[in-house]
PDB file of C-alpha atoms and ligand atoms in Angstrom:
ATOM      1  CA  UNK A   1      11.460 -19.607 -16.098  1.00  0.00           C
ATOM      2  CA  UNK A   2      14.950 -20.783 -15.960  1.00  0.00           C
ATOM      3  CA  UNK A   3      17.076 -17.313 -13.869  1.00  0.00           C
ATOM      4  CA  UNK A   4      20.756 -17.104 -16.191  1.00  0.00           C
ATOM      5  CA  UNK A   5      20.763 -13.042 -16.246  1.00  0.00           C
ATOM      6  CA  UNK A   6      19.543 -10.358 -14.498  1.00  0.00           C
ATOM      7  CA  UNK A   7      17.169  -9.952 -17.447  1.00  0.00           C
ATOM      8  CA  UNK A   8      15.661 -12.990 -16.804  1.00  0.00           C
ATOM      9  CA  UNK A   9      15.208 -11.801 -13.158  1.00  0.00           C
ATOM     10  CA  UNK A  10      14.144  -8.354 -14.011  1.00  0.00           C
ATOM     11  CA  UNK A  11      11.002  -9.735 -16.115  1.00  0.00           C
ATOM     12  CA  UNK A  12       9.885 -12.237 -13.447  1.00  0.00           C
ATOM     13  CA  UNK A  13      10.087  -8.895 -10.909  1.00  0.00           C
ATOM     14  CA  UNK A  14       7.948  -6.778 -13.771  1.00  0.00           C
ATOM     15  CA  UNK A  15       5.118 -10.288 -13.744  1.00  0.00           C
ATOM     16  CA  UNK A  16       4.941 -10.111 -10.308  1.00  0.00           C
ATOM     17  CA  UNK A  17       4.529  -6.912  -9.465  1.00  0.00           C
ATOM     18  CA  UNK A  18       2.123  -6.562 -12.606  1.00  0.00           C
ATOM     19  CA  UNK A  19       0.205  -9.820 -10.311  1.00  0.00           C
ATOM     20  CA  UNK A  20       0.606  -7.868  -7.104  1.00  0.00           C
ATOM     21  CA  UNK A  21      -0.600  -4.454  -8.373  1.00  0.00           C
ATOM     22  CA  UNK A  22      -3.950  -6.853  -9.559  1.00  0.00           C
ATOM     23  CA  UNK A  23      -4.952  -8.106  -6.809  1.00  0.00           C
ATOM     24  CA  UNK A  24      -4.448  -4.681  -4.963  1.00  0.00           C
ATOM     25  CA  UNK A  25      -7.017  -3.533  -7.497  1.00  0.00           C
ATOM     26  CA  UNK A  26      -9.643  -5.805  -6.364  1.00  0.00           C
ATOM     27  CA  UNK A  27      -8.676  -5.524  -2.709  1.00  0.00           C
ATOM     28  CA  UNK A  28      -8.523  -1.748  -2.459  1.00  0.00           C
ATOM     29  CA  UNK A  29     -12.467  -1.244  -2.561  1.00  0.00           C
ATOM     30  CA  UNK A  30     -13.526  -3.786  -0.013  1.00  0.00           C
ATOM     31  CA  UNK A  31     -10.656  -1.610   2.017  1.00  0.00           C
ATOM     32  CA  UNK A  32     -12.679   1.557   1.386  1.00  0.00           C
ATOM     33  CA  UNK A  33     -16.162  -0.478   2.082  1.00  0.00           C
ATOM     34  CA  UNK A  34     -14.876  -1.318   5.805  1.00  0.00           C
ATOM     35  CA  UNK A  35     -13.256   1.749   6.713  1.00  0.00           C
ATOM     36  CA  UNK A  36     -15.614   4.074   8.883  1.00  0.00           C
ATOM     37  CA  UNK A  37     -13.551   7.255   8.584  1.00  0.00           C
ATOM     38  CA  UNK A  38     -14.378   9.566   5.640  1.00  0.00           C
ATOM     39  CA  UNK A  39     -10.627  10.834   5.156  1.00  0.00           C
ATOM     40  CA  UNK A  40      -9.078   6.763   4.955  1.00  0.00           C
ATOM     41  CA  UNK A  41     -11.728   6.018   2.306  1.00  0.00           C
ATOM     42  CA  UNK A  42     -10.941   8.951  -0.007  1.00  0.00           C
ATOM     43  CA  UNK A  43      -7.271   7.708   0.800  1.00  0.00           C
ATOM     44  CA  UNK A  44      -8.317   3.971  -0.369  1.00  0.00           C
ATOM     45  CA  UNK A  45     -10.195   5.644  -3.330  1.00  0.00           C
ATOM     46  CA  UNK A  46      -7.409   7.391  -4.377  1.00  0.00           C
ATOM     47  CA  UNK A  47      -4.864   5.045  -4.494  1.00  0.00           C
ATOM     48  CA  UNK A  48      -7.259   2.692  -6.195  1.00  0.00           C
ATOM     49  CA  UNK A  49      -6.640   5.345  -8.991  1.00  0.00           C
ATOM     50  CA  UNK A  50      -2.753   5.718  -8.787  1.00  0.00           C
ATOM     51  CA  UNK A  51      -3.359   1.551  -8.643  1.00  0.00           C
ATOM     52  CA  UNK A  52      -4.679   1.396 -12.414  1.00  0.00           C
ATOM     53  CA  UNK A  53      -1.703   3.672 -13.567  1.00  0.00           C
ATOM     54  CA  UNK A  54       1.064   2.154 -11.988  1.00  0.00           C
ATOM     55  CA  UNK A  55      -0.792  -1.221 -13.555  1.00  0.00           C
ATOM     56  CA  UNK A  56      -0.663   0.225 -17.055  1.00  0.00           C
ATOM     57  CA  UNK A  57       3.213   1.713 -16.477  1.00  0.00           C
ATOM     58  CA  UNK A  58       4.133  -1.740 -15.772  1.00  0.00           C
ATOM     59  CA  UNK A  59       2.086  -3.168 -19.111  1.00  0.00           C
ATOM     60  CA  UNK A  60       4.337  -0.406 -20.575  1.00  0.00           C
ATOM     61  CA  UNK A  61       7.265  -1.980 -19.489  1.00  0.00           C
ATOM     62  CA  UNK A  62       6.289  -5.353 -20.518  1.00  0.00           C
ATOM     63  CA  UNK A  63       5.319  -4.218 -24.074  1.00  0.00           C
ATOM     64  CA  UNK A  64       9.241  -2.783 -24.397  1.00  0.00           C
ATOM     65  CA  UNK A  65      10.777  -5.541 -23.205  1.00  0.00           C
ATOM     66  CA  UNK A  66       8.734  -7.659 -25.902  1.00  0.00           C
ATOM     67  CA  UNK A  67       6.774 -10.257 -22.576  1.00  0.00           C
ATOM     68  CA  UNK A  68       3.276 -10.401 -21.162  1.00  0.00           C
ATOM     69  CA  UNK A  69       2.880  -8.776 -18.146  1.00  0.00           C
ATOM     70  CA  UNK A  70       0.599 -11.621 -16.955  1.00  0.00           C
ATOM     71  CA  UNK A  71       2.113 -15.276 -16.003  1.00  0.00           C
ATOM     72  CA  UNK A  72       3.235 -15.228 -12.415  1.00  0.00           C
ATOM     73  CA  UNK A  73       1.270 -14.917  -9.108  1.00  0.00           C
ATOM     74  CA  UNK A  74       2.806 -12.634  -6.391  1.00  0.00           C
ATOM     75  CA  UNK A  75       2.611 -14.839  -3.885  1.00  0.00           C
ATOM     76  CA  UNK A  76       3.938 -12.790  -1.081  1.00  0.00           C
ATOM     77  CA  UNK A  77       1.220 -10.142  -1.935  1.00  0.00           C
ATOM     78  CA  UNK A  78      -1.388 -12.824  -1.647  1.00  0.00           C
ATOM     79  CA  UNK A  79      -0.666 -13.647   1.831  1.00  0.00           C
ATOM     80  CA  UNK A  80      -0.426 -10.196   2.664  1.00  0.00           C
ATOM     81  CA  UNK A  81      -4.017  -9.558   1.583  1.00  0.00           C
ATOM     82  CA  UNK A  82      -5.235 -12.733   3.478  1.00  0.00           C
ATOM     83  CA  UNK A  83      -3.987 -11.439   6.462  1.00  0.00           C
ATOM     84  CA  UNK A  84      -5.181  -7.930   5.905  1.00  0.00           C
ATOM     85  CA  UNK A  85      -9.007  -9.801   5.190  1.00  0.00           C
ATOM     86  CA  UNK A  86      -8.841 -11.169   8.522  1.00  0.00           C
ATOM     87  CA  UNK A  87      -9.382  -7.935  10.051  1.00  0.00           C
ATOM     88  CA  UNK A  88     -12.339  -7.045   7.827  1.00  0.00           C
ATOM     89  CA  UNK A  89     -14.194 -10.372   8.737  1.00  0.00           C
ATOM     90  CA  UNK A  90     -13.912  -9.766  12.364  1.00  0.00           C
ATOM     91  CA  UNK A  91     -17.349  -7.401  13.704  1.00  0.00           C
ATOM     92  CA  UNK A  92     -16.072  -5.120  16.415  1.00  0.00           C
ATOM     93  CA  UNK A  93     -15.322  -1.107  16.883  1.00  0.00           C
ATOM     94  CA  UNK A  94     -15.092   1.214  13.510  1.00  0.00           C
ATOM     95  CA  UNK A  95     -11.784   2.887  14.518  1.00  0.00           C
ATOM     96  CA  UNK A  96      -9.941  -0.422  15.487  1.00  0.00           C
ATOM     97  CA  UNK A  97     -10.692  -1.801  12.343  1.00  0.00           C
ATOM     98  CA  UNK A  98      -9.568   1.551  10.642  1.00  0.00           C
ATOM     99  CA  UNK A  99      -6.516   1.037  12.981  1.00  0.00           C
ATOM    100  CA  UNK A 100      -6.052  -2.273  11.264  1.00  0.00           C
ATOM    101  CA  UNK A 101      -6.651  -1.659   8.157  1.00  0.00           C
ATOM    102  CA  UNK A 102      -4.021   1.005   8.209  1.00  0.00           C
ATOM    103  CA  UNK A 103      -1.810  -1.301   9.272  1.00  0.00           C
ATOM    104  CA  UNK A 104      -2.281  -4.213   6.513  1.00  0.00           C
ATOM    105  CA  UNK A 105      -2.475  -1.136   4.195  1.00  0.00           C
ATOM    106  CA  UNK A 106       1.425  -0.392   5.073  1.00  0.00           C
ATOM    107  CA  UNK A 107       2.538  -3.817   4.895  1.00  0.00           C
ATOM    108  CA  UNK A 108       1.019  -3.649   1.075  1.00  0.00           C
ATOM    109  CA  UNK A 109       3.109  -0.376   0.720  1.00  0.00           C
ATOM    110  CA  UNK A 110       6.281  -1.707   2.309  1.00  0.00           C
ATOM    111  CA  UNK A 111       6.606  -4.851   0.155  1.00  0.00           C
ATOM    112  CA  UNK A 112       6.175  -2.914  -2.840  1.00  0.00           C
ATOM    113  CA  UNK A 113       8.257  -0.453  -2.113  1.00  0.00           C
ATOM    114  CA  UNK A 114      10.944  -2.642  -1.791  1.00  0.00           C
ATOM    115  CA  UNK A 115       9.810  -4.975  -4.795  1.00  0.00           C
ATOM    116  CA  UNK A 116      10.146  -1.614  -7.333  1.00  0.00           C
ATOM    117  CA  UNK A 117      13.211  -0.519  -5.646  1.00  0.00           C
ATOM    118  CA  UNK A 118      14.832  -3.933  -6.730  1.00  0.00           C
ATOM    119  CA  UNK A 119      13.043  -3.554  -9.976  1.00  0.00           C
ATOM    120  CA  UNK A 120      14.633   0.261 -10.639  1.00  0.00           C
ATOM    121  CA  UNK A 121      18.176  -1.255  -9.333  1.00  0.00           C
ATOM    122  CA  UNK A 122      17.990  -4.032 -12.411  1.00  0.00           C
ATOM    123  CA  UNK A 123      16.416  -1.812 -14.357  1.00  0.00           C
ATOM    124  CA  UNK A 124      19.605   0.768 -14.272  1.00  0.00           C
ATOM    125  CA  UNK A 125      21.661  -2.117 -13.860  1.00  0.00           C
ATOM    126  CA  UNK A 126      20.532  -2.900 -17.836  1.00  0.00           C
ATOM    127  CA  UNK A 127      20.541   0.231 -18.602  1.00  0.00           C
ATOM    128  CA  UNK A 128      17.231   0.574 -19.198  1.00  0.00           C
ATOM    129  CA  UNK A 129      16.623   4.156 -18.654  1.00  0.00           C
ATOM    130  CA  UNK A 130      13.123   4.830 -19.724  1.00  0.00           C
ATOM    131  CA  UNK A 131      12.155   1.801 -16.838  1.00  0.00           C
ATOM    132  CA  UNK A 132      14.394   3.663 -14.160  1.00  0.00           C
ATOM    133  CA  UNK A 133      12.153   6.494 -14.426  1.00  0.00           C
ATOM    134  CA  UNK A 134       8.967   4.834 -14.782  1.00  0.00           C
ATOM    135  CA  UNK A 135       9.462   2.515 -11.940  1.00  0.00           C
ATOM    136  CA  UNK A 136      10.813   5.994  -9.729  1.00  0.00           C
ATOM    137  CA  UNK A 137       7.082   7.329 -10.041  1.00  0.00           C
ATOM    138  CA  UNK A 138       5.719   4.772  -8.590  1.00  0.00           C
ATOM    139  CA  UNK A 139       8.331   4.177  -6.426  1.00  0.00           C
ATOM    140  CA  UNK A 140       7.404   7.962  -5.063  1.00  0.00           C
ATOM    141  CA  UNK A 141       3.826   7.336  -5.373  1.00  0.00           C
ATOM    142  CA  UNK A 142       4.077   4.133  -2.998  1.00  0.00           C
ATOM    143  CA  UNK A 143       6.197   6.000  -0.427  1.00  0.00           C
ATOM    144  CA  UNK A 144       3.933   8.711  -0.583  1.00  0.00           C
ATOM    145  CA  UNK A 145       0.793   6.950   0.401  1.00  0.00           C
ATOM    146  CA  UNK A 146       2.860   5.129   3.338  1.00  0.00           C
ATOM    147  CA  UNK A 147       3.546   8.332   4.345  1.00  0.00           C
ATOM    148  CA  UNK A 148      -0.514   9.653   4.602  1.00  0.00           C
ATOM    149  CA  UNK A 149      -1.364   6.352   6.239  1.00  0.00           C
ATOM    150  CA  UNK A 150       1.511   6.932   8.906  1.00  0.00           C
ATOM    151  CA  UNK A 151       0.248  10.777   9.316  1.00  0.00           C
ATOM    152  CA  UNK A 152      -3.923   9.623   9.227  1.00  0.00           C
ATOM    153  CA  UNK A 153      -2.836   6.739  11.741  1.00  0.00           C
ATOM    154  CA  UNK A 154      -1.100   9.218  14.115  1.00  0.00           C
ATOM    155  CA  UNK A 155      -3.777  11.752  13.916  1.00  0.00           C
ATOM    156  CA  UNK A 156      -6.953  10.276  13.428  1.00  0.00           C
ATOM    157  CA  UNK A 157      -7.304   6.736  13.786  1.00  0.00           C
ATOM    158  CA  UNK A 158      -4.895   5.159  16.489  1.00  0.00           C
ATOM    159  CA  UNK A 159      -6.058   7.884  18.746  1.00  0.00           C
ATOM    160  CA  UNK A 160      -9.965   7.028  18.640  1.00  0.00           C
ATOM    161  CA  UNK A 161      -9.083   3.015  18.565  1.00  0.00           C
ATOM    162  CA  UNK A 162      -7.093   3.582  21.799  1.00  0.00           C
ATOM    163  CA  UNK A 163     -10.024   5.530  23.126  1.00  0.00           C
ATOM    164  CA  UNK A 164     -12.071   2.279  23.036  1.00  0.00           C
ATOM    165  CA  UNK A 165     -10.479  -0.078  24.289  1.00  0.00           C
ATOM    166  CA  UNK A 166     -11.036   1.269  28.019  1.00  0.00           C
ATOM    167  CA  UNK A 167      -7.505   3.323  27.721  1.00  0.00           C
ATOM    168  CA  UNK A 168      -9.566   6.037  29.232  1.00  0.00           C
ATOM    169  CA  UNK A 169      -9.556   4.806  32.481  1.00  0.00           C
ATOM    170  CA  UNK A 170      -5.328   5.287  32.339  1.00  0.00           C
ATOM    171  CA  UNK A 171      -3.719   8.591  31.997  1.00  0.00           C
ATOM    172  CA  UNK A 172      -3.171   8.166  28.162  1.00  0.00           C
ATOM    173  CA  UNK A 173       0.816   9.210  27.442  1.00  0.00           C
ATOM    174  CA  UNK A 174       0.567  12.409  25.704  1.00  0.00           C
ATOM    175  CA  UNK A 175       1.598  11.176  21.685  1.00  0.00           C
ATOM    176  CA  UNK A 176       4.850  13.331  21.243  1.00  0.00           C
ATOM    177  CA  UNK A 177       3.718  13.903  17.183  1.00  0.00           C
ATOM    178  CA  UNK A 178      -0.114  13.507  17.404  1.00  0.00           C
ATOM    179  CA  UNK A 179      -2.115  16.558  15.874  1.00  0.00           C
ATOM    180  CA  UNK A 180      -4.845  16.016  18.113  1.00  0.00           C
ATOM    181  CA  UNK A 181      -6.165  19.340  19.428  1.00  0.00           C
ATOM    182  CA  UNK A 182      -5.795  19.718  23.427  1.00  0.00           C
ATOM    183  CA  UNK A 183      -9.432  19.471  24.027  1.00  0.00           C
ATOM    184  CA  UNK A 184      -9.307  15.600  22.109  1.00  0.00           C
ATOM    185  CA  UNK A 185      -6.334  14.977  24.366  1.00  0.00           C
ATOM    186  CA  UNK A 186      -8.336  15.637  27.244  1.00  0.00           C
ATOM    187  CA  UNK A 187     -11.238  13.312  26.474  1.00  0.00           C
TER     188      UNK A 187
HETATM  189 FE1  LIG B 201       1.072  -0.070  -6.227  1.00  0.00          FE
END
Protein backbone atom coordinates (compact mmCIF):
# COMPACT_ATOMS: atom_id res chain seq x y z
CA UNK A 1 0.00 0.00 0.00
CA UNK A 2 1.08 3.15 -1.57
CA UNK A 3 2.29 5.68 2.04
CA UNK A 4 0.68 9.56 0.89
CA UNK A 5 -0.66 10.38 4.64
CA UNK A 6 -0.08 9.53 7.91
CA UNK A 7 -3.36 7.62 7.64
CA UNK A 8 -2.05 5.48 5.27
CA UNK A 9 0.90 4.88 7.68
CA UNK A 10 -1.16 4.62 10.75
CA UNK A 11 -3.22 1.51 9.22
CA UNK A 12 -0.12 -0.36 7.98
CA UNK A 13 1.22 0.22 11.92
CA UNK A 14 -2.48 -1.14 13.23
CA UNK A 15 -1.82 -4.59 10.40
CA UNK A 16 1.31 -5.10 11.77
CA UNK A 17 1.01 -4.96 15.09
CA UNK A 18 -2.44 -6.89 14.70
CA UNK A 19 0.42 -9.65 12.75
CA UNK A 20 2.86 -9.22 15.60
CA UNK A 21 0.39 -9.59 18.51
CA UNK A 22 -0.52 -13.20 16.38
CA UNK A 23 2.28 -14.72 16.31
CA UNK A 24 3.00 -13.75 20.05
CA UNK A 25 -0.16 -15.75 20.63
CA UNK A 26 1.18 -18.88 19.31
CA UNK A 27 4.67 -18.28 20.67
CA UNK A 28 3.73 -17.41 24.23
CA UNK A 29 2.82 -21.14 25.26
CA UNK A 30 5.82 -22.95 23.93
CA UNK A 31 7.51 -19.94 26.21
CA UNK A 32 5.58 -21.22 29.24
CA UNK A 33 6.29 -25.09 28.11
CA UNK A 34 10.25 -24.40 28.41
CA UNK A 35 10.39 -22.32 31.32
CA UNK A 36 11.29 -24.39 34.58
CA UNK A 37 10.35 -21.72 37.12
CA UNK A 38 6.73 -21.75 38.38
CA UNK A 39 6.50 -17.79 38.83
CA UNK A 40 7.87 -17.07 34.75
CA UNK A 41 5.18 -19.51 33.55
CA UNK A 42 2.23 -17.91 35.36
CA UNK A 43 3.99 -14.67 33.93
CA UNK A 44 3.91 -16.30 30.22
CA UNK A 45 0.30 -17.48 31.05
CA UNK A 46 -0.77 -14.31 31.89
CA UNK A 47 0.29 -12.28 29.29
CA UNK A 48 -0.95 -14.90 26.89
CA UNK A 49 -4.30 -13.47 28.30
CA UNK A 50 -3.57 -9.63 28.13
CA UNK A 51 -2.22 -11.06 24.41
CA UNK A 52 -5.91 -11.97 23.17
CA UNK A 53 -7.21 -8.50 24.44
CA UNK A 54 -4.79 -6.27 23.16
CA UNK A 55 -5.50 -8.58 19.77
CA UNK A 56 -9.20 -7.79 19.90
CA UNK A 57 -8.49 -3.78 20.89
CA UNK A 58 -6.58 -3.64 17.79
CA UNK A 59 -9.59 -5.56 15.63
CA UNK A 60 -11.45 -2.66 17.36
CA UNK A 61 -9.45 -0.24 15.83
CA UNK A 62 -9.51 -1.74 12.49
CA UNK A 63 -13.35 -2.08 12.48
CA UNK A 64 -13.45 2.06 13.11
CA UNK A 65 -11.20 2.88 10.72
CA UNK A 66 -13.39 0.76 8.15
CA UNK A 67 -9.79 -2.02 7.17
CA UNK A 68 -9.01 -5.61 8.04
CA UNK A 69 -6.78 -6.00 10.64
CA UNK A 70 -5.15 -8.91 8.75
CA UNK A 71 -2.85 -8.26 5.46
CA UNK A 72 0.67 -7.54 6.56
CA UNK A 73 3.33 -9.75 8.27
CA UNK A 74 5.40 -8.10 11.09
CA UNK A 75 8.41 -8.99 9.93
CA UNK A 76 10.60 -7.60 12.59
CA UNK A 77 8.51 -9.63 15.16
CA UNK A 78 9.19 -12.73 13.16
CA UNK A 79 12.82 -12.57 13.48
CA UNK A 80 12.55 -11.74 16.93
CA UNK A 81 10.73 -15.00 17.69
CA UNK A 82 13.30 -17.02 15.58
CA UNK A 83 15.89 -15.87 17.61
CA UNK A 84 14.06 -16.28 20.85
CA UNK A 85 13.34 -20.30 19.45
CA UNK A 86 16.91 -20.76 19.29
CA UNK A 87 17.23 -20.82 22.90
CA UNK A 88 14.37 -23.28 23.41
CA UNK A 89 15.96 -25.85 20.91
CA UNK A 90 19.21 -25.84 22.67
CA UNK A 91 19.13 -28.87 25.84
CA UNK A 92 21.16 -27.46 28.69
CA UNK A 93 20.45 -25.99 32.46
CA UNK A 94 16.60 -24.94 33.43
CA UNK A 95 17.57 -21.50 34.83
CA UNK A 96 19.83 -20.46 31.81
CA UNK A 97 17.20 -21.13 29.57
CA UNK A 98 14.74 -19.19 31.93
CA UNK A 99 17.60 -16.57 31.79
CA UNK A 100 17.12 -16.58 28.06
CA UNK A 101 13.93 -16.71 27.66
CA UNK A 102 13.57 -13.63 29.76
CA UNK A 103 15.67 -12.04 27.65
CA UNK A 104 13.93 -12.78 24.07
CA UNK A 105 10.76 -12.11 26.17
CA UNK A 106 12.00 -8.26 26.57
CA UNK A 107 13.11 -7.83 23.16
CA UNK A 108 9.23 -8.87 22.24
CA UNK A 109 8.21 -6.15 24.84
CA UNK A 110 10.65 -3.49 23.67
CA UNK A 111 9.69 -3.56 19.97
CA UNK A 112 6.21 -3.28 20.81
CA UNK A 113 6.46 -0.84 23.03
CA UNK A 114 7.90 1.31 20.70
CA UNK A 115 5.64 0.07 17.68
CA UNK A 116 2.27 1.33 19.88
CA UNK A 117 4.01 4.35 21.02
CA UNK A 118 4.35 5.37 17.23
CA UNK A 119 0.90 4.06 16.75
CA UNK A 120 -0.66 6.43 19.82
CA UNK A 121 1.63 9.44 18.33
CA UNK A 122 -0.40 9.04 14.73
CA UNK A 123 -3.18 8.16 16.36
CA UNK A 124 -3.38 11.77 18.30
CA UNK A 125 -1.74 13.16 15.46
CA UNK A 126 -5.39 12.33 13.54
CA UNK A 127 -7.10 13.04 16.18
CA UNK A 128 -8.32 9.95 16.80
CA UNK A 129 -9.05 10.00 20.40
CA UNK A 130 -10.84 6.84 21.18
CA UNK A 131 -7.35 4.99 19.50
CA UNK A 132 -5.07 7.25 21.81
CA UNK A 133 -6.59 5.66 24.68
CA UNK A 134 -6.93 2.26 23.50
CA UNK A 135 -3.46 1.98 22.24
CA UNK A 136 -2.27 3.74 26.02
CA UNK A 137 -3.61 0.41 27.72
CA UNK A 138 -1.67 -1.58 26.05
CA UNK A 139 0.98 0.61 25.84
CA UNK A 140 0.89 0.31 29.96
CA UNK A 141 0.20 -3.27 29.81
CA UNK A 142 3.48 -3.91 27.61
CA UNK A 143 5.64 -1.75 29.90
CA UNK A 144 4.26 -3.41 32.70
CA UNK A 145 5.21 -6.92 31.88
CA UNK A 146 8.87 -5.58 30.88
CA UNK A 147 8.91 -4.39 34.09
CA UNK A 148 8.06 -8.11 36.02
CA UNK A 149 10.49 -9.77 33.64
CA UNK A 150 13.27 -7.14 34.66
CA UNK A 151 12.23 -7.66 38.56
CA UNK A 152 11.81 -11.94 38.08
CA UNK A 153 15.25 -11.72 36.10
CA UNK A 154 16.98 -9.79 38.95
CA UNK A 155 15.54 -11.88 41.64
CA UNK A 156 15.02 -15.21 40.58
CA UNK A 157 16.42 -16.29 37.47
CA UNK A 158 19.84 -14.55 36.57
CA UNK A 159 20.89 -15.39 40.04
CA UNK A 160 20.41 -19.35 39.80
CA UNK A 161 21.76 -19.28 35.92
CA UNK A 162 24.93 -17.58 37.25
CA UNK A 163 25.06 -20.19 39.95
CA UNK A 164 25.66 -22.82 37.21
CA UNK A 165 27.85 -21.87 35.22
CA UNK A 166 30.81 -22.55 37.82
CA UNK A 167 30.47 -18.67 39.10
CA UNK A 168 30.68 -20.30 42.44
CA UNK A 169 34.10 -20.88 42.41
CA UNK A 170 34.53 -16.66 42.17
CA UNK A 171 33.43 -14.40 44.87
CA UNK A 172 30.08 -13.53 43.09
CA UNK A 173 29.74 -9.36 43.21
CA UNK A 174 27.07 -8.79 45.62
CA UNK A 175 23.88 -7.59 42.95
CA UNK A 176 23.33 -3.95 44.31
CA UNK A 177 19.17 -4.50 43.62
CA UNK A 178 18.85 -8.34 43.91
CA UNK A 179 16.12 -9.52 46.52
CA UNK A 180 17.93 -12.53 47.19
CA UNK A 181 17.88 -13.30 50.92
CA UNK A 182 21.56 -13.30 52.58
CA UNK A 183 21.59 -16.95 53.10
CA UNK A 184 21.04 -17.39 48.84
CA UNK A 185 23.85 -14.86 48.59
CA UNK A 186 25.99 -16.99 50.48
CA UNK A 187 25.52 -20.19 48.50
FE1 LIG B 1 1.29 -7.32 23.06
Amino acid sequence: MPLNSLHDLYVENIQDLHSAEQQILEALPKMAQKASHSKLRDAFAHHREQTQQQARRLEEIAKRLGISAEGKTCKGMKGLIEEGSEALKEDGDPEVRDAALIGAAQRVEHYEIAAYGCARTYANALGLDQDVSVLQRTLDEEGETDKLLTKLAESIVNPDAEQTTGEREFTRPSPSRSQTTPEERAR
